């Protein structure tokens, strides 16, 4: 068994200022934890001086430089392959670990052999809870289209206060700790997904019988898309194209047809209501939401893409 408890893999692309806070918090928490921790930074061809800065200010960090931006999946896979820890923490560069996060995550993984990963409670910079787990996309769309979440008939995690640990369907990859045994069982991230590999990997792991635990006591501040509320909002990285790619991989063209239908059922009534409201009371907030649902409708009805 490896003598390294946790390998922390951070993929960076032109986020030097954020990276400072991330690495400082990781090294400080590692020092306090009593765990043996190695830190690996995979620099995806940054042009802001990030790799030189890391080499100068964090000499104990293993720095891996790439010649081009490999994206999230390939960058993390590079770090995972070079890592030695029995547990691997995949961590975005725009995060800051709260004290005790490493020990809590590591302890939970070590206690349960059925876990494919644990995820900390993600916090916005103001301390509010950031949604970090979801139902799988087709189920999430169905729940939303039928209003089951709003009616309280099905829990889509949006109202969960994160005060206790909870098993969930899939977790955000901004901060997720995976036991090496899970990578050996499921495989690494699918590099065909420049974004969205977290959904795909969790799906594969779930099919292999592994479970996911979202933690209440391990906390990580995430400076990124703090307003994200679901996996299918096209205002955020990936959006429907990424989710459709995931659906096609696991459910084929019939799954894509169902995905488009559910997307249409979600977007159409909201688009109509927002269009009427916008005409009655024009405003920037309504205009932005109207454009969002117009784009969702356009995507749901398009002929090109995977179905072509």
Short mmCIF file of C-alpha atoms in Angstrom, two decimals:
data_model
loop_
_atom_site.label_atom_id
_atom_site.label_comp_id
_atom_site.label_asym_id
_atom_site.label_seq_id
_atom_site.Cartn_x
_atom_site.Cartn_y
_atom_site.Cartn_z
CA UNK A 1 0.00 0.00 0.00
CA UNK A 2 1.20 3.51 -0.81
CA UNK A 3 2.76 5.50 1.99
CA UNK A 4 1.12 8.65 0.57
CA UNK A 5 -2.34 9.20 2.03
CA UNK A 6 -3.60 11.83 -0.39
CA UNK A 7 -2.45 13.11 -3.76
CA UNK A 8 -3.92 16.53 -4.55
CA UNK A 9 -4.12 17.16 -8.30
CA UNK A 10 -4.73 20.76 -9.41
CA UNK A 11 -5.13 21.54 -13.11
CA UNK A 12 -4.30 25.15 -13.91
CA UNK A 13 -4.76 27.32 -16.98
CA UNK A 14 -3.98 31.00 -16.51
CA UNK A 15 -5.28 31.29 -12.94
CA UNK A 16 -2.08 32.31 -11.17
CA UNK A 17 -3.68 34.63 -8.63
CA UNK A 18 -6.33 32.10 -7.62
CA UNK A 19 -3.75 29.32 -7.58
CA UNK A 20 -1.84 31.03 -4.79
CA UNK A 21 -4.79 30.82 -2.41
CA UNK A 22 -5.53 27.25 -3.45
CA UNK A 23 -2.02 25.88 -2.94
CA UNK A 24 -1.49 27.81 0.29
CA UNK A 25 -4.68 26.35 1.77
CA UNK A 26 -3.82 22.82 0.63
CA UNK A 27 -0.31 22.88 2.08
CA UNK A 28 -1.50 24.40 5.35
CA UNK A 29 -4.29 21.86 5.76
CA UNK A 30 -1.89 19.05 4.86
CA UNK A 31 0.56 20.25 7.53
CA UNK A 32 -2.13 20.26 10.20
CA UNK A 33 -3.75 17.00 9.16
CA UNK A 34 -0.93 14.64 10.04
CA UNK A 35 -1.47 12.94 6.68
CA UNK A 36 1.23 12.35 4.12
CA UNK A 37 0.14 14.53 1.22
CA UNK A 38 1.67 15.18 -2.18
CA UNK A 39 0.56 18.09 -4.35
CA UNK A 40 0.67 17.98 -8.15
CA UNK A 41 -0.02 20.97 -10.38
CA UNK A 42 -0.72 20.22 -14.02
CA UNK A 43 -0.24 23.45 -15.93
CA UNK A 44 -2.25 23.42 -19.16
CA UNK A 45 0.01 25.66 -21.26
CA UNK A 46 -0.60 28.82 -19.24
CA UNK A 47 0.64 32.12 -20.62
CA UNK A 48 0.33 34.15 -17.41
CA UNK A 49 3.55 32.93 -15.84
CA UNK A 50 1.80 30.36 -13.66
CA UNK A 51 4.32 27.52 -14.00
CA UNK A 52 7.32 29.74 -13.31
CA UNK A 53 5.53 31.23 -10.34
CA UNK A 54 4.66 27.80 -8.91
CA UNK A 55 8.23 26.58 -9.37
CA UNK A 56 9.56 29.64 -7.53
CA UNK A 57 7.09 29.89 -4.65
CA UNK A 58 6.08 26.24 -4.14
CA UNK A 59 9.21 24.15 -4.75
CA UNK A 60 7.75 21.11 -2.96
CA UNK A 61 4.87 20.90 -5.44
CA UNK A 62 5.32 18.53 -8.37
CA UNK A 63 4.82 20.68 -11.48
CA UNK A 64 3.82 19.05 -14.76
CA UNK A 65 3.75 21.32 -17.83
CA UNK A 66 1.84 20.60 -21.03
CA UNK A 67 2.47 22.10 -24.46
CA UNK A 68 -1.23 22.79 -25.07
CA UNK A 69 -4.43 23.15 -23.08
CA UNK A 70 -5.48 19.54 -22.66
CA UNK A 71 -8.71 20.42 -20.86
CA UNK A 72 -10.00 19.19 -17.53
CA UNK A 73 -10.10 15.46 -18.23
CA UNK A 74 -6.73 14.92 -19.88
CA UNK A 75 -5.03 17.32 -17.48
CA UNK A 76 -6.34 15.47 -14.45
CA UNK A 77 -5.53 12.09 -15.97
CA UNK A 78 -1.94 13.21 -16.38
CA UNK A 79 -1.82 14.13 -12.70
CA UNK A 80 -3.55 10.94 -11.59
CA UNK A 81 -1.06 8.80 -13.50
CA UNK A 82 1.85 10.53 -11.78
CA UNK A 83 0.25 10.43 -8.32
CA UNK A 84 1.11 7.93 -5.59
CA UNK A 85 -1.60 8.43 -2.97
CA UNK A 86 -4.17 5.82 -2.01
CA UNK A 87 -6.70 8.66 -2.33
CA UNK A 88 -6.66 11.35 -5.02
CA UNK A 89 -8.23 14.78 -4.54
CA UNK A 90 -9.12 16.46 -7.82
CA UNK A 91 -9.23 20.16 -7.00
CA UNK A 92 -9.98 23.22 -9.10
CA UNK A 93 -7.46 26.03 -8.93
CA UNK A 94 -10.22 28.48 -7.90
CA UNK A 95 -10.82 26.78 -4.57
CA UNK A 96 -9.62 27.22 -0.98
CA UNK A 97 -9.66 24.35 1.52
CA UNK A 98 -11.10 25.06 4.95
CA UNK A 99 -9.12 23.55 7.87
CA UNK A 100 -9.72 19.84 8.38
CA UNK A 101 -11.07 19.17 4.88
CA UNK A 102 -8.35 16.73 3.86
CA UNK A 103 -8.57 14.64 7.02
CA UNK A 104 -12.38 14.47 6.92
CA UNK A 105 -12.51 13.40 3.28
CA UNK A 106 -9.74 10.86 3.71
CA UNK A 107 -11.33 9.37 6.83
CA UNK A 108 -14.71 8.93 5.13
CA UNK A 109 -13.15 7.17 2.14
CA UNK A 110 -11.03 4.90 4.30
CA UNK A 111 -14.09 3.88 6.33
CA UNK A 112 -16.20 2.63 3.41
CA UNK A 113 -15.02 0.35 0.61
CA UNK A 114 -18.21 0.97 -1.41
CA UNK A 115 -17.51 4.66 -1.98
CA UNK A 116 -16.43 5.82 -5.41
CA UNK A 117 -15.80 9.35 -4.16
CA UNK A 118 -16.57 11.89 -1.48
CA UNK A 119 -17.20 15.57 -2.08
CA UNK A 120 -16.87 18.42 0.42
CA UNK A 121 -19.50 21.04 1.06
CA UNK A 122 -18.80 23.77 -1.49
CA UNK A 123 -19.18 27.34 -0.28
CA UNK A 124 -19.44 30.60 -2.17
CA UNK A 125 -16.94 33.28 -1.13
CA UNK A 126 -19.65 34.86 1.06
CA UNK A 127 -20.03 31.60 3.00
CA UNK A 128 -23.34 30.52 1.50
CA UNK A 129 -23.73 26.93 0.33
CA UNK A 130 -23.11 26.26 -3.35
CA UNK A 131 -24.95 23.38 -4.97
CA UNK A 132 -22.42 20.64 -5.68
CA UNK A 133 -24.47 17.51 -6.38
CA UNK A 134 -27.30 16.58 -8.72
CA UNK A 135 -29.47 13.82 -10.08
CA UNK A 136 -28.25 12.37 -13.36
CA UNK A 137 -29.31 14.56 -16.33
CA UNK A 138 -32.26 12.63 -17.76
CA UNK A 139 -33.76 12.13 -14.32
CA UNK A 140 -33.09 15.78 -13.42
CA UNK A 141 -34.87 16.98 -16.56
CA UNK A 142 -37.85 14.72 -15.92
CA UNK A 143 -38.12 15.91 -12.31
CA UNK A 144 -37.94 19.53 -13.43
CA UNK A 145 -40.35 19.13 -16.38
CA UNK A 146 -43.05 17.61 -14.14
CA UNK A 147 -42.39 20.03 -11.28
CA UNK A 148 -41.72 17.12 -8.91
CA UNK A 149 -38.92 18.96 -7.14
CA UNK A 150 -40.95 22.12 -6.57
CA UNK A 151 -43.85 20.06 -5.24
CA UNK A 152 -41.54 18.25 -2.85
CA UNK A 153 -42.42 14.84 -4.32
CA UNK A 154 -38.84 14.10 -5.41
CA UNK A 155 -35.72 15.51 -3.81
CA UNK A 156 -33.40 17.06 -6.38
CA UNK A 157 -30.98 18.21 -3.64
CA UNK A 158 -31.67 21.92 -4.22
CA UNK A 159 -33.28 22.40 -0.82
CA UNK A 160 -30.80 20.26 1.07
CA UNK A 161 -29.01 22.31 3.73
CA UNK A 162 -25.84 20.14 3.77
CA UNK A 163 -25.90 19.85 7.56
CA UNK A 164 -25.44 16.09 7.42
CA UNK A 165 -23.58 13.70 5.15
CA UNK A 166 -25.69 12.33 2.33
CA UNK A 167 -25.42 9.84 -0.51
CA UNK A 168 -26.08 11.51 -3.87
CA UNK A 169 -26.10 10.53 -7.54
CA UNK A 170 -23.20 12.60 -8.83
CA UNK A 171 -20.92 15.30 -7.52
CA UNK A 172 -19.24 18.40 -8.88
CA UNK A 173 -15.59 17.93 -9.81
CA UNK A 174 -14.49 21.29 -8.41
CA UNK A 175 -13.38 19.28 -5.37
CA UNK A 176 -13.78 15.52 -5.22
CA UNK A 177 -11.66 12.86 -3.52
CA UNK A 178 -11.49 9.46 -5.19
CA UNK A 179 -9.85 6.32 -3.79
CA UNK A 180 -7.27 4.86 -6.13
CA UNK A 181 -9.13 1.56 -6.03
CA UNK A 182 -12.08 3.30 -7.72
CA UNK A 183 -9.94 4.54 -10.62
CA UNK A 184 -8.53 1.02 -10.96
CA UNK A 185 -12.07 -0.37 -11.09
CA UNK A 186 -13.78 2.27 -13.25
CA UNK A 187 -10.91 3.77 -15.26
CA UNK A 188 -9.76 7.36 -15.56
CA UNK A 189 -11.75 10.33 -16.88
CA UNK A 190 -12.98 10.12 -20.46
CA UNK A 191 -10.76 12.52 -22.41
CA UNK A 192 -13.38 12.88 -25.14
CA UNK A 193 -15.13 15.16 -22.64
CA UNK A 194 -13.26 18.48 -22.58
CA UNK A 195 -15.91 19.41 -19.99
CA UNK A 196 -18.55 17.26 -18.31
CA UNK A 197 -16.30 14.34 -17.45
CA UNK A 198 -17.54 14.37 -13.84
CA UNK A 199 -21.07 13.34 -14.87
CA UNK A 200 -19.73 10.61 -17.13
CA UNK A 201 -17.28 9.22 -14.57
CA UNK A 202 -19.87 9.17 -11.79
CA UNK A 203 -22.28 7.36 -14.12
CA UNK A 204 -19.67 4.71 -14.91
CA UNK A 205 -18.76 4.34 -11.23
CA UNK A 206 -22.42 4.00 -10.22
CA UNK A 207 -22.87 1.24 -12.79
CA UNK A 208 -19.88 -0.49 -11.22
CA UNK A 209 -21.72 -0.47 -7.89
CA UNK A 210 -19.92 2.47 -6.26
CA UNK A 211 -21.64 5.20 -4.28
CA UNK A 212 -21.04 8.91 -3.70
CA UNK A 213 -21.10 10.78 -0.43
CA UNK A 214 -21.48 14.54 -0.07
CA UNK A 215 -19.97 15.66 3.21
CA UNK A 216 -21.16 18.20 5.74
CA UNK A 217 -17.98 18.80 7.77
CA UNK A 218 -15.36 19.03 5.01
CA UNK A 219 -15.65 22.51 3.48
CA UNK A 220 -14.10 24.09 0.40
CA UNK A 221 -14.64 27.63 -0.84
CA UNK A 222 -15.22 27.69 -4.60
CA UNK A 223 -14.77 31.00 -6.39
CA UNK A 224 -16.12 29.71 -9.70
CA UNK A 225 -19.68 29.38 -10.92
CA UNK A 226 -21.31 29.94 -7.58
CA UNK A 227 -24.71 30.68 -9.11
CA UNK A 228 -24.90 27.37 -10.95
CA UNK A 229 -28.15 25.57 -10.07
CA UNK A 230 -28.16 22.58 -12.40
CA UNK A 231 -26.22 20.70 -15.03
CA UNK A 232 -28.18 21.87 -18.07
CA UNK A 233 -27.97 25.65 -17.97
CA UNK A 234 -26.28 26.81 -21.21
CA UNK A 235 -25.01 29.98 -19.57
CA UNK A 236 -22.37 27.82 -17.92
CA UNK A 237 -19.51 25.75 -19.27
CA UNK A 238 -20.74 22.89 -21.42
CA UNK A 239 -24.50 23.15 -20.99
CA UNK A 240 -26.85 21.04 -23.15
CA UNK A 241 -24.22 20.05 -25.77
CA UNK A 242 -22.09 18.40 -23.09
CA UNK A 243 -25.09 16.72 -21.47
CA UNK A 244 -26.31 15.48 -24.84
CA UNK A 245 -22.89 13.96 -25.49
CA UNK A 246 -23.11 12.16 -22.15
CA UNK A 247 -26.64 10.92 -22.96
CA UNK A 248 -25.56 9.69 -26.40
CA UNK A 249 -22.62 7.78 -24.95
CA UNK A 250 -24.71 5.96 -22.36
CA UNK A 251 -28.17 5.74 -23.97
CA UNK A 252 -27.64 6.10 -27.72
CA UNK A 253 -29.79 8.03 -30.20
CA UNK A 254 -33.06 7.09 -28.51
CA UNK A 255 -31.70 8.58 -25.32
CA UNK A 256 -30.84 11.76 -27.20
CA UNK A 257 -34.39 11.96 -28.55
CA UNK A 258 -35.72 11.63 -25.00
CA UNK A 259 -33.23 14.23 -23.81
CA UNK A 260 -34.39 16.72 -26.46
CA UNK A 261 -38.05 16.04 -25.64
CA UNK A 262 -37.51 16.61 -21.93
CA UNK A 263 -35.50 19.74 -22.67
CA UNK A 264 -38.38 20.98 -24.83
CA UNK A 265 -40.93 20.23 -22.11
CA UNK A 266 -38.80 22.15 -19.63
CA UNK A 267 -38.11 25.17 -21.81
CA UNK A 268 -41.32 25.75 -23.79
CA UNK A 269 -43.75 26.80 -21.03
CA UNK A 270 -41.10 28.92 -19.34
CA UNK A 271 -40.18 30.58 -22.62
CA UNK A 272 -43.83 31.46 -23.32
CA UNK A 273 -44.39 32.88 -19.83
CA UNK A 274 -41.18 34.90 -19.92
CA UNK A 275 -42.02 36.24 -23.36
CA UNK A 276 -45.37 37.50 -22.10
CA UNK A 277 -43.87 38.97 -18.94
CA UNK A 278 -41.14 40.68 -20.92
CA UNK A 279 -43.68 42.33 -23.21
CA UNK A 280 -45.69 43.53 -20.22
CA UNK A 281 -42.71 44.61 -18.12
CA UNK A 282 -39.45 44.88 -20.05
CA UNK A 283 -36.28 44.61 -17.98
CA UNK A 284 -32.75 43.27 -18.13
CA UNK A 285 -33.40 40.39 -15.71
CA UNK A 286 -36.41 39.14 -17.66
CA UNK A 287 -34.60 39.66 -20.94
CA UNK A 288 -31.69 37.52 -19.81
CA UNK A 289 -33.95 34.68 -18.66
CA UNK A 290 -36.00 34.93 -21.85
CA UNK A 291 -32.83 34.57 -23.93
CA UNK A 292 -31.76 31.60 -21.84
CA UNK A 293 -34.94 29.66 -22.58
CA UNK A 294 -34.90 30.71 -26.21
CA UNK A 295 -31.46 29.13 -26.51
CA UNK A 296 -32.70 25.99 -24.77
CA UNK A 297 -35.59 25.74 -27.21
CA UNK A 298 -33.29 26.31 -30.15
CA UNK A 299 -31.01 23.53 -28.98
CA UNK A 300 -33.89 21.12 -28.34
CA UNK A 301 -35.32 21.67 -31.84
CA UNK A 302 -32.10 21.71 -33.86
CA UNK A 303 -31.55 19.04 -36.50
CA UNK A 304 -27.76 19.03 -36.59
CA UNK A 305 -25.46 17.38 -34.07
CA UNK A 306 -25.49 13.81 -32.85
CA UNK A 307 -28.85 13.02 -34.46
CA UNK A 308 -27.71 14.15 -37.92
#
